[in-house]
Amino acid sequence: MTVLVAVQTPDTLPSRKARLAYREGLVASTAGVAPGFVQGNLAILPAEYAGAFHRFCQLNPKPCPIIGMSDVGSPHIPALGADLDIRTDVPRYRVWRDGEVVDEPTDVTQYWRDDLVTFVLGCSFSFEEALLDEGMPIRHIEQNVRVPMYRTNIACGESGPFAGPMVVSMRPFKPADAIRAVQITSRYPAVHGAPVHLGHPHLIGIKDIAKPDYGDPVPVADDEIPVFWACGVTPQSVINAAKLPFAITHSPGLMLVTDLKNRTMAVI
């Protein structure tokens, strides 16, 4: 008897199919897209700021774990995807001038410059897969909305013009599940690792959990506690504070889908 085994090729990878859909103009949250594949946050900066930003990431590995970096002027990072094009393969971008968002296009080809350096930072969507595999509910995926994200009073380590508060993402869990979530996500330091805070949002400067600074609100039941992870949107808060003359990021919750496998992010 002959057994046929389906083999994934670069052309059939779910991650590549997702990127091609975004390249063609699809705009949608990437939560739950291309299961098994790593997603990333973007920070695209002029080369003159790249050194200081690289050190900022080293000083703040929880919110800013680097999983990929481009050559100066190149829109490609082959290690993350052979055909990946940073200019077109994200559902929506943010273009920044003097620390303010001036455009949110689905393609940044018109803004591309030969002095730009792209940093791709690990994303919590990777560890969400591990949580789902354990049967743990992820509220924003259940409700098909973007994960809620908040600016905090947790100060990041400073490097050059880069300084400011950490941004966190939130997922509600019952206390026993929250403990399990800490154990599971601790295995994934390259995609933010363990939570930075559990419960009592006001202790980290969040005044109203129903009003996230980025993403969408989700309900927290009476028998649940909010659990907060460092978030790769932190550079956007820092870019705003630094008033950089020019930068490009992703729109929060709409990430770069790479060809890296989530399982390669686990350390144990």
C-alpha positions as a printed Julia matrix, in Angstrom:
268×3 Matrix{Float64}:
   0.0    0.0    0.0
   1.29   3.44  -0.94
   0.94   6.19   1.67
   0.92   9.78   0.41
   2.39  12.33   2.8
   1.66  16.03   2.33
   4.85  18.04   2.4
   4.78  21.77   3.01
   6.8   23.78   0.52
   7.57  27.51   0.77
   4.65  28.17  -1.57
   2.16  26.29   0.61
   3.22  27.52   4.05
   0.26  29.07   5.93
   2.57  31.93   6.93
   3.38  32.76   3.31
  -0.28  32.54   2.3
  -1.11  35.01   5.07
   1.6   37.42   3.92
   0.4   37.24   0.33
  -3.16  38.04   1.46
  -1.92  41.1    3.36
   0.25  42.07   0.38
  -2.93  42.08  -1.71
  -4.69  44.38   0.75
  -6.42  42.22   3.37
  -6.73  44.15   6.66
  -7.54  42.01   9.71
  -6.17  41.08  13.12
  -3.46  38.44  12.86
  -4.39  36.77  16.18
  -4.81  33.07  15.49
  -3.54  33.39  11.89
  -1.1   30.75  10.54
  -1.06  28.57  13.68
   2.41  27.33  14.53
   4.23  30.31  13.03
   5.89  33.2   14.83
   4.48  36.71  14.44
   6.45  39.87  15.05
   6.16  43.53  15.96
   7.86  46.07  13.69
  10.06  49.05  14.43
  11.59  50.61  11.29
  14.01  53.44  11.96
  16.65  55.55  10.19
  20.1   53.98  10.51
  21.35  56.87  12.67
  19.01  55.67  15.45
  19.49  51.92  14.94
  22.4   51.54  17.34
  20.62  53.27  20.2
  17.44  51.3   19.54
  19.34  48.03  19.45
  20.76  48.83  22.89
  17.28  49.83  24.08
  16.08  46.35  23.13
  19.02  44.76  24.96
  18.16  46.76  28.08
  14.47  45.82  27.81
  14.31  42.21  26.61
  10.83  41.55  28.03
   8.95  44.06  25.84
  11.54  44.17  23.02
  12.96  40.7   22.23
  14.65  40.95  18.82
  13.93  37.99  16.52
  15.09  39.58  13.27
  16.9   42.62  11.89
  17.45  43.86   8.34
  20.5   45.24   6.6
  20.42  49.01   6.11
  17.99  49.9    3.34
  16.82  46.33   2.72
  13.09  45.5    2.94
  13.94  41.81   3.24
  14.9   39.57   6.16
  15.49  36.14   4.59
  15.87  34.43   7.98
  12.21  35.23   8.7
  10.82  34.4    5.25
  12.47  33.9    1.87
  10.01  36.12  -0.02
   9.11  38.39   2.88
   8.79  42.08   1.98
   8.63  44.41   4.95
   7.03  47.14   2.81
   3.89  45.21   1.87
   3.39  42.12   4.04
   1.78  43.62   7.17
  -2.0   44.23   7.23
  -1.62  47.84   8.34
   1.3   50.12   9.22
   1.79  53.33  11.12
   3.98  56.09   9.69
   5.42  58.45  12.32
   6.8   61.97  11.96
   8.08  63.91  14.97
   6.55  61.33  17.29
   3.03  61.48  15.81
   1.18  59.05  13.54
   0.61  60.77  10.18
  -0.62  57.83   8.1
  -1.85  54.25   8.54
  -1.4   52.66   5.11
  -1.52  49.01   4.07
   1.69  49.44   2.04
   4.7   51.62   2.88
   6.56  51.35  -0.42
   6.07  55.08  -1.02
   7.71  55.86   2.33
  10.66  53.49   1.96
  14.16  54.95   2.19
  17.62  53.5    1.66
  18.69  54.39   5.2
  16.01  52.39   7.04
  16.71  49.48   9.4
  13.93  47.07  10.36
  13.72  45.42  13.78
  11.28  42.54  14.24
  10.38  41.88  17.86
   8.8   38.77  19.35
   5.02  38.77  19.76
   2.78  37.31  22.44
   0.64  35.65  19.77
   3.32  32.93  19.75
   2.85  31.98  23.4
  -0.92  32.2   22.98
  -0.7   29.06  20.86
   0.92  27.25  23.8
  -1.88  28.46  26.08
  -4.55  27.32  23.63
  -2.86  23.92  23.36
  -3.38  23.57  27.11
  -7.1   24.31  26.68
  -6.86  27.78  28.2
  -9.31  30.38  26.86
  -7.95  33.51  25.19
 -10.67  36.14  25.48
  -9.77  38.4   22.55
  -9.51  35.4   20.21
 -12.89  34.14  21.39
 -14.4   37.54  20.69
 -12.46  38.1   17.45
 -11.02  41.44  18.56
  -7.52  42.8   19.08
  -5.77  42.1   22.37
  -6.11  45.02  24.83
  -2.84  46.89  25.47
  -2.03  49.56  28.04
   0.71  52.06  28.79
   1.99  51.55  32.34
   4.11  53.34  34.92
   6.85  50.71  34.52
   9.89  52.6   33.25
  12.03  51.08  30.53
  15.81  51.26  30.55
  16.98  54.3   28.55
  19.22  54.38  25.48
  19.88  57.59  23.58
  16.53  59.16  22.67
  14.65  56.01  23.59
  12.96  56.13  26.99
   9.48  55.81  28.34
   6.94  53.46  29.88
   6.44  49.78  29.12
   3.29  48.78  27.26
   1.58  45.57  28.39
  -1.02  43.27  26.88
  -3.76  41.76  29.04
  -5.56  38.43  29.15
  -8.04  37.54  31.92
  -7.83  34.16  33.63
  -9.22  32.43  36.69
  -6.52  32.36  39.4
  -5.57  28.7   38.87
  -5.29  29.26  35.13
  -3.24  32.41  35.74
  -0.68  30.33  37.64
  -0.57  27.85  34.77
  -0.2   30.71  32.28
   2.89  31.92  34.18
   4.4   28.44  33.97
   3.68  28.03  30.26
   4.8   31.44  29.06
   7.99  31.33  31.11
   9.24  28.86  28.48
   9.07  31.56  25.78
  11.47  34.4   26.68
  11.95  35.28  22.99
   8.27  36.21  22.78
   7.93  38.16  26.07
   8.09  35.25  28.5
   6.28  35.28  31.85
   3.83  38.04  32.85
   5.14  41.23  34.43
   2.07  41.74  36.64
  -1.06  39.95  37.87
  -4.2   41.67  39.18
  -4.64  45.25  40.49
  -4.16  47.27  37.26
  -3.82  50.55  39.19
  -0.53  49.36  40.69
   1.09  49.62  37.25
  -0.63  52.87  36.32
  -3.7   51.56  34.47
  -6.64  53.7   35.55
  -9.44  51.99  33.64
  -9.01  48.45  32.33
 -12.08  48.96  30.13
 -10.22  51.64  28.19
  -7.04  50.2   26.64
  -4.56  52.54  24.97
  -4.3   50.14  22.02
  -6.45  47.25  20.82
  -9.94  46.49  22.07
 -11.44  46.06  25.56
 -12.44  42.59  26.72
 -14.53  41.71  29.78
 -12.94  40.44  32.99
 -15.35  38.25  34.94
 -15.78  38.51  38.72
 -13.93  35.21  39.21
 -11.02  36.23  36.98
  -7.91  38.37  37.37
  -6.19  40.39  34.64
  -2.77  39.05  33.7
  -0.32  41.44  32.03
   2.57  40.61  29.71
   5.25  42.96  28.37
   4.21  44.0   24.87
   6.06  44.69  21.63
   4.01  47.84  21.12
   6.33  49.45  23.71
   8.54  50.94  20.93
   5.54  52.89  19.64
   5.11  54.56  23.01
   8.84  55.26  23.07
   8.87  56.62  19.49
   6.08  58.97  20.51
   8.03  60.14  23.56
  11.31  60.51  21.61
   9.64  62.61  18.88
  11.7   60.85  16.22
  11.58  62.7   12.91
  10.59  59.52  11.05
   9.69  55.91  11.82
   7.39  53.12  10.65
   5.71  50.51  12.85
   2.9   47.98  12.51
  -0.6   48.88  13.62
  -1.14  47.26  17.05
  -2.6   43.77  16.73
  -1.78  43.54  13.0
   1.56  41.79  12.94
   4.21  40.48  10.57
   3.69  36.72  10.05
   7.06  34.95   9.67
   8.12  31.47   8.59
   9.72  30.74  11.98
   8.02  28.02  13.99
   6.64  28.82  17.45
   8.17  25.64  18.85
  11.65  27.04  18.16
  10.94  29.84  20.65
  10.61  27.47  23.61
  13.67  27.12  25.85
  12.59  23.97  27.75
